[in-house]
mmCIF file of C-alpha atoms in Angstrom:
data_model
loop_
_atom_site.group_PDB
_atom_site.id
_atom_site.type_symbol
_atom_site.label_atom_id
_atom_site.label_comp_id
_atom_site.label_asym_id
_atom_site.label_seq_id
_atom_site.Cartn_x
_atom_site.Cartn_y
_atom_site.Cartn_z
ATOM 1 C CA MET A 1 0.000 0.000 0.000
ATOM 2 C CA GLU A 2 1.377 3.397 -0.930
ATOM 3 C CA SER A 3 2.158 5.746 1.927
ATOM 4 C CA GLU A 4 0.361 8.734 0.354
ATOM 5 C CA ASP A 5 -2.940 6.902 0.690
ATOM 6 C CA LEU A 6 -2.731 7.091 4.471
ATOM 7 C CA ILE A 7 -3.426 10.062 6.714
ATOM 8 C CA VAL A 8 -2.078 10.238 10.241
ATOM 9 C CA VAL A 9 -5.050 10.318 12.622
ATOM 10 C CA GLU A 10 -3.599 13.295 14.559
ATOM 11 C CA VAL A 11 -3.319 15.318 11.345
ATOM 12 C CA PHE A 12 -6.869 14.451 10.387
ATOM 13 C CA CYS A 13 -8.120 15.441 13.851
ATOM 14 C CA THR A 14 -6.273 18.768 13.808
ATOM 15 C CA ILE A 15 -7.511 19.764 10.374
ATOM 16 C CA CYS A 16 -11.062 18.592 10.943
ATOM 17 C CA GLU A 17 -11.178 19.893 14.513
ATOM 18 C CA VAL A 18 -12.161 16.518 15.846
ATOM 19 C CA GLU A 19 -11.269 15.193 19.283
ATOM 20 C CA ARG A 20 -8.712 12.416 18.994
ATOM 21 C CA THR A 21 -10.569 10.441 21.651
ATOM 22 C CA LEU A 22 -13.668 10.429 19.453
ATOM 23 C CA ILE A 23 -11.780 8.690 16.622
ATOM 24 C CA ASP A 24 -10.390 6.159 19.102
ATOM 25 C CA GLU A 25 -13.864 5.547 20.471
ATOM 26 C CA LEU A 26 -15.247 5.076 16.973
ATOM 27 C CA GLU A 27 -12.449 2.621 16.182
ATOM 28 C CA GLU A 28 -13.029 0.685 19.370
ATOM 29 C CA PHE A 29 -16.715 0.510 18.577
ATOM 30 C CA GLY A 30 -15.908 -0.812 15.100
ATOM 31 C CA LEU A 31 -17.331 2.086 13.136
ATOM 32 C CA VAL A 32 -14.005 3.418 11.903
ATOM 33 C CA GLN A 33 -11.233 1.317 10.505
ATOM 34 C CA LEU A 34 -7.714 2.558 11.246
ATOM 35 C CA GLN A 35 -4.416 1.174 10.045
ATOM 36 C CA HIS A 36 -1.611 0.708 12.547
ATOM 37 C CA VAL A 37 1.881 1.104 11.155
ATOM 38 C CA ASP A 38 4.864 1.207 13.535
ATOM 39 C CA GLY A 39 2.657 2.336 16.405
ATOM 40 C CA ILE A 40 1.108 5.185 14.423
ATOM 41 C CA LYS A 41 -2.564 5.165 13.534
ATOM 42 C CA TYR A 42 -3.652 6.116 10.035
ATOM 43 C CA ILE A 43 -6.881 6.559 8.140
ATOM 44 C CA HIS A 44 -6.849 5.234 4.611
ATOM 45 C CA THR A 45 -8.076 7.839 2.111
ATOM 46 C CA GLU A 46 -10.516 5.260 0.740
ATOM 47 C CA HIS A 47 -12.232 5.311 4.139
ATOM 48 C CA LEU A 48 -12.297 9.112 4.417
ATOM 49 C CA PRO A 49 -15.792 9.651 2.972
ATOM 50 C CA ARG A 50 -17.214 7.101 5.411
ATOM 51 C CA VAL A 51 -15.334 8.585 8.389
ATOM 52 C CA GLU A 52 -16.515 12.056 7.420
ATOM 53 C CA LYS A 53 -20.066 10.819 7.070
ATOM 54 C CA ILE A 54 -19.887 9.267 10.536
ATOM 55 C CA LEU A 55 -18.559 12.531 11.967
ATOM 56 C CA ARG A 56 -21.382 14.480 10.303
ATOM 57 C CA PHE A 57 -23.941 12.123 11.810
ATOM 58 C CA HIS A 58 -22.247 12.603 15.169
ATOM 59 C CA ASN A 59 -21.699 16.363 15.005
ATOM 60 C CA ASP A 60 -24.567 17.663 12.850
ATOM 61 C CA LEU A 61 -27.282 15.319 14.013
ATOM 62 C CA ASN A 62 -26.094 14.410 17.514
ATOM 63 C CA ILE A 63 -26.431 10.710 16.809
ATOM 64 C CA ASN A 64 -24.548 8.441 19.175
ATOM 65 C CA LYS A 65 -22.339 5.531 18.096
ATOM 66 C CA GLU A 66 -25.072 2.940 18.423
ATOM 67 C CA GLY A 67 -27.427 5.112 16.381
ATOM 68 C CA ILE A 68 -24.809 5.705 13.686
ATOM 69 C CA GLU A 69 -24.255 1.985 13.331
ATOM 70 C CA ILE A 70 -27.975 1.396 12.906
ATOM 71 C CA VAL A 71 -28.270 4.250 10.380
ATOM 72 C CA LEU A 72 -25.316 2.958 8.340
ATOM 73 C CA ASN A 73 -26.674 -0.593 8.354
ATOM 74 C CA LEU A 74 -30.084 0.609 7.261
ATOM 75 C CA MET A 75 -28.550 2.758 4.525
ATOM 76 C CA ASP A 76 -26.559 -0.240 3.271
ATOM 77 C CA ARG A 77 -29.751 -2.236 3.212
ATOM 78 C CA ILE A 78 -31.551 0.506 1.280
ATOM 79 C CA GLU A 79 -28.726 0.510 -1.256
ATOM 80 C CA GLN A 80 -28.991 -3.249 -1.686
ATOM 81 C CA GLN A 81 -32.752 -2.961 -2.099
ATOM 82 C CA ASN A 82 -32.297 -0.200 -4.670
ATOM 83 C CA THR A 83 -29.879 -2.363 -6.652
ATOM 84 C CA LYS A 84 -32.412 -5.177 -6.581
ATOM 85 C CA LEU A 85 -35.194 -2.794 -7.561
ATOM 86 C CA ASN A 86 -33.179 -1.484 -10.518
ATOM 87 C CA TYR A 87 -32.548 -5.035 -11.682
ATOM 88 C CA LEU A 88 -36.231 -5.906 -11.438
ATOM 89 C CA GLU A 89 -37.185 -2.707 -13.273
ATOM 90 C CA MET A 90 -34.876 -3.708 -16.109
ATOM 91 C CA LYS A 91 -36.420 -7.180 -16.163
ATOM 92 C CA LEU A 92 -39.879 -5.653 -16.230
ATOM 93 C CA LYS A 93 -38.958 -3.570 -19.260
ATOM 94 C CA LEU A 94 -38.581 -6.820 -21.201
ATOM 95 C CA TYR A 95 -42.342 -7.243 -21.044
ATOM 96 C CA GLU A 96 -43.266 -3.665 -21.964
ATOM 97 C CA MET B 1 -34.270 36.027 -6.811
ATOM 98 C CA GLU B 2 -36.873 34.349 -4.669
ATOM 99 C CA PHE B 3 -37.643 35.459 -1.144
ATOM 100 C CA ILE B 4 -37.258 32.634 1.342
ATOM 101 C CA ASP B 5 -39.450 32.647 4.404
ATOM 102 C CA TYR B 6 -37.038 31.152 6.923
ATOM 103 C CA TYR B 7 -39.747 30.821 9.556
ATOM 104 C CA LYS B 8 -41.813 28.787 7.136
ATOM 105 C CA VAL B 9 -38.787 26.649 6.292
ATOM 106 C CA LEU B 10 -38.539 25.757 9.978
ATOM 107 C CA GLY B 11 -42.303 25.446 10.344
ATOM 108 C CA LEU B 12 -42.405 28.292 12.870
ATOM 109 C CA THR B 13 -43.917 31.724 13.284
ATOM 110 C CA LYS B 14 -42.143 35.000 13.973
ATOM 111 C CA SER B 15 -42.843 34.668 17.673
ATOM 112 C CA ALA B 16 -40.717 31.494 17.941
ATOM 113 C CA SER B 17 -38.212 31.425 20.785
ATOM 114 C CA GLU B 18 -34.541 30.549 20.367
ATOM 115 C CA ALA B 19 -35.276 27.138 21.838
ATOM 116 C CA ASP B 20 -38.097 26.595 19.315
ATOM 117 C CA ILE B 21 -35.731 27.426 16.458
ATOM 118 C CA LYS B 22 -33.054 25.073 17.744
ATOM 119 C CA LYS B 23 -35.559 22.283 18.238
ATOM 120 C CA ALA B 24 -37.180 22.736 14.822
ATOM 121 C CA TYR B 25 -33.787 22.900 13.101
ATOM 122 C CA ARG B 26 -32.558 19.694 14.717
ATOM 123 C CA LYS B 27 -35.741 17.837 13.946
ATOM 124 C CA LEU B 28 -35.720 18.831 10.268
ATOM 125 C CA ALA B 29 -31.966 18.332 9.909
ATOM 126 C CA ARG B 30 -32.399 14.733 11.018
ATOM 127 C CA LYS B 31 -34.985 14.308 8.287
ATOM 128 C CA LEU B 32 -33.352 16.213 5.424
ATOM 129 C CA HIS B 33 -29.632 15.697 6.028
ATOM 130 C CA PRO B 34 -27.895 14.981 2.663
ATOM 131 C CA ASP B 35 -26.182 11.906 4.071
ATOM 132 C CA LEU B 36 -29.583 10.420 4.757
ATOM 133 C CA ASN B 37 -30.979 11.477 1.374
ATOM 134 C CA PRO B 38 -28.067 10.914 -1.003
ATOM 135 C CA ASP B 39 -30.087 10.806 -4.240
ATOM 136 C CA ASP B 40 -32.820 13.247 -3.303
ATOM 137 C CA LYS B 41 -32.044 16.627 -4.860
ATOM 138 C CA GLU B 42 -35.195 18.148 -3.397
ATOM 139 C CA ALA B 43 -34.156 17.145 0.113
ATOM 140 C CA ASN B 44 -30.702 18.621 -0.502
ATOM 141 C CA VAL B 45 -32.198 21.956 -1.558
ATOM 142 C CA LYS B 46 -34.459 21.934 1.483
ATOM 143 C CA PHE B 47 -31.498 21.146 3.732
ATOM 144 C CA GLN B 48 -29.622 24.110 2.282
ATOM 145 C CA GLN B 49 -32.575 26.365 3.039
ATOM 146 C CA LEU B 50 -32.810 24.842 6.488
ATOM 147 C CA ASN B 51 -29.166 25.663 7.190
ATOM 148 C CA GLU B 52 -29.695 29.204 5.975
ATOM 149 C CA ALA B 53 -32.781 29.547 8.121
ATOM 150 C CA ASN B 54 -30.891 28.320 11.156
ATOM 151 C CA THR B 55 -27.894 30.540 10.438
ATOM 152 C CA VAL B 56 -30.084 33.593 10.165
ATOM 153 C CA LEU B 57 -32.622 32.955 12.884
ATOM 154 C CA SER B 58 -30.347 31.454 15.530
ATOM 155 C CA ASN B 59 -28.165 34.560 15.456
ATOM 156 C CA PRO B 60 -29.985 37.452 17.205
ATOM 157 C CA GLU B 61 -28.402 40.118 14.983
ATOM 158 C CA ASN B 62 -29.160 38.272 11.759
ATOM 159 C CA ARG B 63 -32.659 37.549 12.929
ATOM 160 C CA LYS B 64 -33.252 41.218 13.747
ATOM 161 C CA LYS B 65 -32.161 42.236 10.266
ATOM 162 C CA TYR B 66 -34.282 39.567 8.651
ATOM 163 C CA ASP B 67 -37.324 40.456 10.776
ATOM 164 C CA LYS B 68 -36.867 44.149 10.014
ATOM 165 C CA TYR B 69 -36.866 43.854 6.244
ATOM 166 C CA GLY B 70 -38.788 40.617 5.718
ATOM 167 C CA LYS B 71 -40.070 40.367 2.164
ATOM 168 C CA ASP B 72 -38.852 43.879 1.392
ATOM 169 C CA TRP B 73 -35.346 43.133 2.559
ATOM 170 C CA GLU B 74 -33.868 44.219 -0.774
ATOM 171 C CA ARG B 75 -35.409 47.677 -0.689
ATOM 172 C CA GLY B 76 -34.623 47.908 3.014
ATOM 173 C CA GLU B 77 -30.994 47.177 2.304
ATOM 174 C CA GLU B 78 -30.821 49.944 -0.300
ATOM 175 C CA TYR B 79 -32.497 52.343 2.100
ATOM 176 C CA GLU B 80 -30.018 51.485 4.812
ATOM 177 C CA LYS B 81 -27.104 52.063 2.430
ATOM 178 C CA TYR B 82 -28.560 55.462 1.606
ATOM 179 C CA GLN B 83 -28.854 56.257 5.285
ATOM 180 C CA GLN B 84 -25.316 55.101 5.933
ATOM 181 C CA GLN B 85 -23.973 57.349 3.215
ATOM 182 C CA ASN B 86 -25.827 60.355 4.539
ATOM 183 C CA GLN B 87 -25.813 59.958 8.264
ATOM 184 C CA GLY B 88 -22.129 59.767 8.982
ATOM 185 C CA GLN B 89 -19.545 57.315 10.074
ATOM 186 C CA GLN B 90 -21.029 56.040 13.303
ATOM 187 C CA ARG B 91 -23.658 53.965 11.572
ATOM 188 C CA GLN B 92 -21.160 52.823 8.944
ATOM 189 C CA GLN B 93 -18.958 51.378 11.674
ATOM 190 C CA HIS B 94 -21.924 49.597 13.159
ATOM 191 C CA ALA B 95 -22.706 47.985 9.833
ATOM 192 C CA ASN B 96 -19.102 46.857 9.369
ATOM 193 C CA SER B 97 -18.884 45.308 12.810
ATOM 194 C CA GLY B 98 -22.067 43.435 12.001
ATOM 195 C CA GLN B 99 -20.471 41.903 8.926
ATOM 196 C CA GLN B 100 -17.359 40.843 10.753
ATOM 197 C CA SER B 101 -19.413 38.779 13.152
ATOM 198 C CA TYR B 102 -20.432 36.436 10.313
ATOM 199 C CA GLY B 103 -17.068 34.715 10.437
ATOM 200 C CA ASN B 104 -16.378 31.622 8.382
ATOM 201 C CA TYR B 105 -19.294 31.573 6.040
ATOM 202 C CA GLU B 106 -18.826 29.731 2.788
ATOM 203 C CA GLY B 107 -21.124 31.569 0.418
ATOM 204 C CA GLU B 108 -21.414 28.869 -2.246
ATOM 205 C CA ASP B 109 -23.459 26.655 0.079
ATOM 206 C CA PHE B 110 -26.186 29.266 0.303
ATOM 207 C CA SER B 111 -28.909 30.588 -1.910
ATOM 208 C CA ASP B 112 -28.682 33.822 -3.881
ATOM 209 C CA PHE B 113 -31.210 35.258 -1.468
ATOM 210 C CA PHE B 114 -28.989 34.557 1.514
ATOM 211 C CA SER B 115 -25.818 35.777 -0.203
ATOM 212 C CA SER B 116 -27.460 39.040 -1.233
ATOM 213 C CA MET B 117 -28.775 39.695 2.210
ATOM 214 C CA PHE B 118 -25.795 38.698 4.298
ATOM 215 C CA GLY B 119 -22.967 38.987 1.798
ATOM 216 C CA GLN B 120 -20.601 36.411 0.309
ATOM 217 C CA SER B 121 -18.118 36.935 3.088
ATOM 218 C CA GLY B 122 -20.592 36.973 5.914
ATOM 219 C CA GLY B 123 -21.926 33.816 7.365
ATOM 220 C CA ARG B 124 -22.189 31.041 9.803
ATOM 221 C CA GLN B 125 -20.179 28.803 11.993
ATOM 222 C CA SER B 126 -19.101 25.937 9.792
ATOM 223 C CA GLN B 127 -21.647 23.143 10.013
ATOM 224 C CA ARG B 128 -19.319 20.670 8.434
ATOM 225 C CA SER B 129 -15.851 20.875 9.725
ATOM 226 C CA GLN B 130 -14.599 18.366 7.133
ATOM 227 C CA GLN B 131 -15.026 21.011 4.439
ATOM 228 C CA GLN B 132 -11.970 22.677 5.868
ATOM 229 C CA PHE B 133 -10.150 19.521 4.979
ATOM 230 C CA ARG B 134 -11.313 17.997 1.731
ATOM 231 C CA GLY B 135 -12.643 19.928 -1.225
ATOM 232 C CA GLN B 136 -16.294 19.500 -2.019
ATOM 233 C CA ASP B 137 -17.225 16.553 -4.212
ATOM 234 C CA LEU B 138 -18.838 17.351 -7.549
ATOM 235 C CA ASN B 139 -21.555 15.409 -9.321
ATOM 236 C CA ALA B 140 -22.053 15.221 -13.069
ATOM 237 C CA GLN B 141 -24.373 13.366 -15.416
ATOM 238 C CA LEU B 142 -23.092 11.892 -18.663
ATOM 239 C CA SER B 143 -25.359 10.508 -21.328
ATOM 240 C CA ILE B 144 -23.867 7.840 -23.608
ATOM 241 C CA ASP B 145 -25.184 5.433 -26.166
ATOM 242 C CA ILE B 146 -25.276 1.728 -25.366
ATOM 243 C CA THR B 147 -23.194 0.984 -28.466
ATOM 244 C CA GLU B 148 -20.370 3.032 -26.946
ATOM 245 C CA VAL B 149 -20.660 1.172 -23.667
ATOM 246 C CA SER B 150 -19.993 -2.195 -25.254
ATOM 247 C CA LYS B 151 -16.342 -1.304 -25.636
ATOM 248 C CA THR B 152 -13.852 0.344 -23.300
ATOM 249 C CA HIS B 153 -13.318 3.810 -24.680
ATOM 250 C CA LYS B 154 -11.984 7.231 -23.819
ATOM 251 C CA LYS B 155 -14.190 10.260 -23.545
ATOM 252 C CA GLU B 156 -13.385 13.904 -23.093
ATOM 253 C CA PHE B 157 -15.734 16.418 -21.500
ATOM 254 C CA THR B 158 -15.736 19.585 -19.459
ATOM 255 C CA VAL B 159 -16.770 19.932 -15.829
ATOM 256 C CA ASN B 160 -16.478 23.275 -14.051
ATOM 257 C CA GLY B 161 -14.343 24.638 -16.883
ATOM 258 C CA LYS B 162 -11.868 21.786 -16.538
ATOM 259 C CA ASN B 163 -11.197 19.409 -19.400
ATOM 260 C CA ILE B 164 -11.373 15.818 -18.281
ATOM 261 C CA ARG B 165 -10.398 12.775 -20.283
ATOM 262 C CA ILE B 166 -11.548 9.516 -18.804
ATOM 263 C CA THR B 167 -11.585 5.889 -19.780
ATOM 264 C CA ILE B 168 -15.033 4.401 -19.568
ATOM 265 C CA PRO B 169 -14.780 0.654 -19.009
ATOM 266 C CA ALA B 170 -16.978 -1.541 -21.168
ATOM 267 C CA GLY B 171 -20.078 -2.847 -19.446
ATOM 268 C CA ILE B 172 -20.878 0.163 -17.314
ATOM 269 C CA GLU B 173 -24.486 0.073 -16.079
ATOM 270 C CA ASP B 174 -27.214 2.635 -16.547
ATOM 271 C CA GLN B 175 -27.192 5.061 -13.587
ATOM 272 C CA GLN B 176 -23.861 3.684 -12.393
ATOM 273 C CA THR B 177 -21.653 6.271 -10.755
ATOM 274 C CA ILE B 178 -17.900 6.282 -11.037
ATOM 275 C CA LYS B 179 -15.506 8.331 -8.961
ATOM 276 C CA ILE B 180 -12.749 10.418 -10.543
ATOM 277 C CA LYS B 181 -10.367 11.106 -7.727
ATOM 278 C CA GLY B 182 -9.158 14.659 -7.256
ATOM 279 C CA PHE B 183 -11.406 16.310 -9.853
ATOM 280 C CA GLY B 184 -13.714 17.922 -7.311
ATOM 281 C CA ASN B 185 -13.309 21.336 -5.742
ATOM 282 C CA GLU B 186 -10.061 22.532 -4.229
ATOM 283 C CA GLY B 187 -9.464 21.563 -0.600
ATOM 284 C CA THR B 188 -9.048 24.113 2.148
ATOM 285 C CA ASN B 189 -6.140 24.342 4.555
ATOM 286 C CA ASN B 190 -4.037 22.501 1.967
ATOM 287 C CA GLY B 191 -6.434 19.596 2.152
ATOM 288 C CA PRO B 192 -6.863 17.232 -0.781
ATOM 289 C CA LYS B 193 -9.214 18.065 -3.606
ATOM 290 C CA GLY B 194 -12.696 16.614 -3.619
ATOM 291 C CA ASP B 195 -13.723 13.928 -6.053
ATOM 292 C CA LEU B 196 -15.866 14.019 -9.147
ATOM 293 C CA TYR B 197 -18.752 11.582 -9.318
ATOM 294 C CA ILE B 198 -20.064 10.863 -12.802
ATOM 295 C CA THR B 199 -23.410 9.147 -13.175
ATOM 296 C CA PHE B 200 -23.946 7.523 -16.554
ATOM 297 C CA SER B 201 -27.243 7.630 -18.294
ATOM 298 C CA ILE B 202 -27.261 4.980 -21.005
ATOM 299 C CA VAL B 203 -29.436 5.532 -24.032
ATOM 300 C CA ASN B 204 -30.569 2.370 -25.773
ATOM 301 C CA ASN B 205 -32.219 2.645 -29.180
ATOM 302 C CA THR B 206 -31.246 -0.843 -30.298
ATOM 303 C CA PRO B 207 -33.573 -3.867 -30.478
ATOM 304 C CA PHE B 208 -31.528 -5.416 -27.670
ATOM 305 C CA LYS B 209 -32.744 -5.058 -24.095
ATOM 306 C CA ARG B 210 -30.139 -5.212 -21.386
ATOM 307 C CA VAL B 211 -30.539 -6.730 -17.943
ATOM 308 C CA GLY B 212 -27.216 -6.606 -16.144
ATOM 309 C CA ASN B 213 -24.767 -8.267 -18.517
ATOM 310 C CA ASP B 214 -27.390 -10.232 -20.374
ATOM 311 C CA LEU B 215 -29.030 -9.106 -23.580
ATOM 312 C CA TYR B 216 -32.500 -10.024 -24.785
ATOM 313 C CA VAL B 217 -33.676 -9.838 -28.356
ATOM 314 C CA ASP B 218 -36.788 -11.015 -30.209
ATOM 315 C CA TYR B 219 -36.441 -12.999 -33.429
ATOM 316 C CA ASP B 220 -39.325 -13.176 -35.886
ATOM 317 C CA LEU B 221 -39.566 -16.836 -36.838
ATOM 318 C CA ASP B 222 -41.617 -17.782 -39.857
ATOM 319 C CA LEU B 223 -44.348 -20.331 -39.336
ATOM 320 C CA TYR B 224 -42.852 -22.988 -41.569
ATOM 321 C CA THR B 225 -39.448 -22.997 -39.874
ATOM 322 C CA ALA B 226 -41.190 -23.117 -36.497
ATOM 323 C CA ILE B 227 -43.176 -26.163 -37.588
ATOM 324 C CA LEU B 228 -40.632 -27.996 -39.694
ATOM 325 C CA GLY B 229 -37.393 -26.772 -38.149
ATOM 326 C CA GLY B 230 -34.450 -25.362 -40.057
ATOM 327 C CA ASP B 231 -31.441 -23.066 -40.020
ATOM 328 C CA ILE B 232 -31.636 -19.368 -39.216
ATOM 329 C CA THR B 233 -29.104 -16.554 -38.810
ATOM 330 C CA VAL B 234 -29.297 -14.278 -35.775
ATOM 331 C CA THR B 235 -27.322 -11.034 -35.524
ATOM 332 C CA ASP B 236 -25.744 -10.344 -32.124
ATOM 333 C CA PHE B 237 -25.053 -6.927 -30.547
ATOM 334 C CA GLU B 238 -21.697 -6.639 -32.308
ATOM 335 C CA SER B 239 -23.393 -7.370 -35.674
ATOM 336 C CA ASN B 240 -21.856 -10.841 -35.856
ATOM 337 C CA LYS B 241 -23.929 -13.406 -37.718
ATOM 338 C CA LEU B 242 -24.724 -16.454 -35.630
ATOM 339 C CA LYS B 243 -26.089 -19.600 -37.264
ATOM 340 C CA LEU B 244 -28.731 -21.434 -35.265
ATOM 341 C CA LYS B 245 -30.688 -24.635 -35.735
ATOM 342 C CA VAL B 246 -34.382 -24.379 -35.012
ATOM 343 C CA THR B 247 -35.937 -27.639 -33.925
ATOM 344 C CA ALA B 248 -39.173 -28.729 -35.515
ATOM 345 C CA GLY B 249 -42.273 -27.771 -33.531
ATOM 346 C CA THR B 250 -40.809 -24.673 -31.894
ATOM 347 C CA GLN B 251 -43.446 -22.690 -29.992
ATOM 348 C CA SER B 252 -43.741 -18.919 -30.098
ATOM 349 C CA GLY B 253 -42.076 -17.425 -27.015
ATOM 350 C CA THR B 254 -39.397 -20.114 -26.846
ATOM 351 C CA LYS B 255 -36.244 -18.621 -25.432
ATOM 352 C CA ILE B 256 -32.772 -19.854 -26.262
ATOM 353 C CA ARG B 257 -29.591 -18.847 -24.509
ATOM 354 C CA LEU B 258 -26.396 -18.091 -26.392
ATOM 355 C CA LYS B 259 -23.698 -18.262 -23.764
ATOM 356 C CA GLY B 260 -21.108 -15.476 -23.747
ATOM 357 C CA LYS B 261 -22.792 -13.536 -26.553
ATOM 358 C CA GLY B 262 -24.215 -10.857 -24.289
ATOM 359 C CA PHE B 263 -22.793 -7.627 -22.937
ATOM 360 C CA PRO B 264 -19.236 -7.303 -21.619
ATOM 361 C CA VAL B 265 -18.876 -7.686 -17.848
ATOM 362 C CA TYR B 266 -17.752 -4.447 -16.176
ATOM 363 C CA LYS B 267 -14.002 -4.401 -15.579
ATOM 364 C CA LYS B 268 -13.627 -8.097 -16.393
ATOM 365 C CA ASP B 269 -11.750 -8.622 -19.610
ATOM 366 C CA ASP B 270 -13.051 -11.262 -21.971
ATOM 367 C CA GLN B 271 -16.094 -11.997 -19.846
ATOM 368 C CA PHE B 272 -19.517 -11.543 -21.326
ATOM 369 C CA GLY B 273 -23.089 -12.096 -20.286
ATOM 370 C CA ASP B 274 -25.472 -14.206 -22.344
ATOM 371 C CA LEU B 275 -27.731 -13.392 -25.243
ATOM 372 C CA TYR B 276 -31.311 -14.620 -24.985
ATOM 373 C CA VAL B 277 -33.167 -14.955 -28.256
ATOM 374 C CA THR B 278 -36.936 -15.211 -28.005
ATOM 375 C CA TYR B 279 -38.695 -16.703 -31.013
ATOM 376 C CA VAL B 280 -41.802 -14.845 -32.050
ATOM 377 C CA VAL B 281 -43.606 -17.064 -34.545
ATOM 378 C CA LYS B 282 -45.186 -14.976 -37.261
ATOM 379 C CA ILE B 283 -48.516 -16.234 -38.535
ATOM 380 C CA PRO B 284 -49.016 -15.416 -42.226
ATOM 381 C CA THR B 285 -51.845 -12.922 -42.698
ATOM 382 C CA GLN B 286 -52.170 -12.652 -46.447
ATOM 383 C CA LEU B 287 -52.691 -16.101 -47.893
ATOM 384 C CA THR B 288 -53.032 -16.964 -51.547
ATOM 385 C CA GLU B 289 -55.916 -19.174 -52.645
ATOM 386 C CA LYS B 290 -53.564 -22.085 -52.998
ATOM 387 C CA GLU B 291 -52.181 -21.550 -49.456
ATOM 388 C CA LYS B 292 -55.707 -21.326 -48.053
ATOM 389 C CA GLU B 293 -56.574 -24.564 -49.809
ATOM 390 C CA LEU B 294 -53.540 -26.307 -48.359
ATOM 391 C CA PHE B 295 -54.200 -24.994 -44.847
ATOM 392 C CA ASN B 296 -57.781 -26.228 -45.091
ATOM 393 C CA GLU B 297 -56.439 -29.589 -46.125
ATOM 394 C CA LEU B 298 -54.134 -29.574 -43.098
ATOM 395 C CA ALA B 299 -57.037 -28.602 -40.858
ATOM 396 C CA GLN B 300 -59.098 -31.514 -42.148
ATOM 397 C CA LEU B 301 -56.180 -33.862 -41.624
ATOM 398 C CA SER B 302 -55.700 -32.729 -38.037
ATOM 399 C CA LYS B 303 -59.424 -33.381 -37.354
ATOM 400 C CA ILE B 304 -59.091 -36.913 -38.695
ATOM 401 C CA ASN B 305 -56.026 -37.525 -36.539
#
C-alpha cells in the first residue's frame, strides 16, 4: 500500500477539529477502521468519505455511536434494495 | 431572486423562541440531512434552506435584520445604504462590525437570497468541519449510447471549466456512478481536492434489451421454420452473424440462450453475459388461394387424426 494513501489520525483530527478520543472511540466501537503502522494510527483515504459521514452524523445530528451503526446498516440495506429494484425494473422492461 | 421565508422553512412563526428554532432545526436536519438522502435533490435543496434559516434565525443580529426587512429586505438594504452614506460614520462602523461577526461563512453553500442579504463573506459557523479539509465533491451526469458502452473507450468532457479525459470501461451500467479522484473542488487548509462523481445515463435505441450483462432480443420466426425446423441466422449486438438450428415444432415465445454472446462484464476482460433470443412465430396474414386450400387440407387432416 502506498504511503500517500494514508493520513495520520492526529493530522486528520487537527484539520477537521475533531477530538482524537472520538476517533479512538469510533475505532473501538468498530465504526471506523484505522491502520496501525509502527505504532502510528492512520486513516486510509478510501475510508475518508465514510469517516466524514460518521462525523457528520455525530456532530450535525447528535447521533450516538449505536445510532450511527444502525443508520449505516439501514442505509446499506436501502442501497442493496435499490440495486435489486433497478434489476427488477430492467427485467420488467422486457415485457413492456 | 426568490424570497425565502425562513420561519416557514422551519415550520415556525415569527414569535418562535430561540429554543423553538433550535428544536425545529434539529428535527428537520435529522430528516433532510444529505447523508440520509443521497439521491434526493429536493431534500438537498431543502437542507440548504434549512441551514440558511438556522444561520439567520439562531443569530440574534441576523434575525433582527431579517425580521426588520422581511419580504422587502432588498429595498430595506438599499435604504439602509442610503442612510449610511448620509448619516455619517457612526452607523457605517456599526454595519461593518455586524459583517465581521459572520465569520467563516462559505457563500457557495447558500442561496442567492442569503448571499445578497448577508454577503458572500458573511456567514455562519461551519456546520461541516470536514469542508476545511477535503474539497467538495462534484456530481455530473453523462449521457452515452449503449453501443459506446460495449467497448472500453476514452471520452473527453468539461466539468467546471476543466477538461477531463476519462476511460469508460466496457459494461458500465445505466445510472452507475464512477468516482474520478481529485477532480472535485479545491481543498481548504491545503487539504486534498474533492472527487468528481459521474453518473452515466445509457441511451438504448437498439432492439436489444439489457438486464445486467445479459441481452434479450426477439427474433421473428416464420411459421414454416417453427413447424418444420431449419437453419436461421441471428445477428448479435456486435453485428456478428450467428447460425442457429431451429428444432421442428418450436413454440412462439421459446427462449434460447447463447452463452457469452451478451454484454461485456464491467471491468472483467473477456467476460460476457449471455444473449437470450426469443422466437416470435409470425402467422401469415395474407394467404393466396392455394395456401388457403392447403391450410384447409391440413385442418381436415388434423381433425381426422
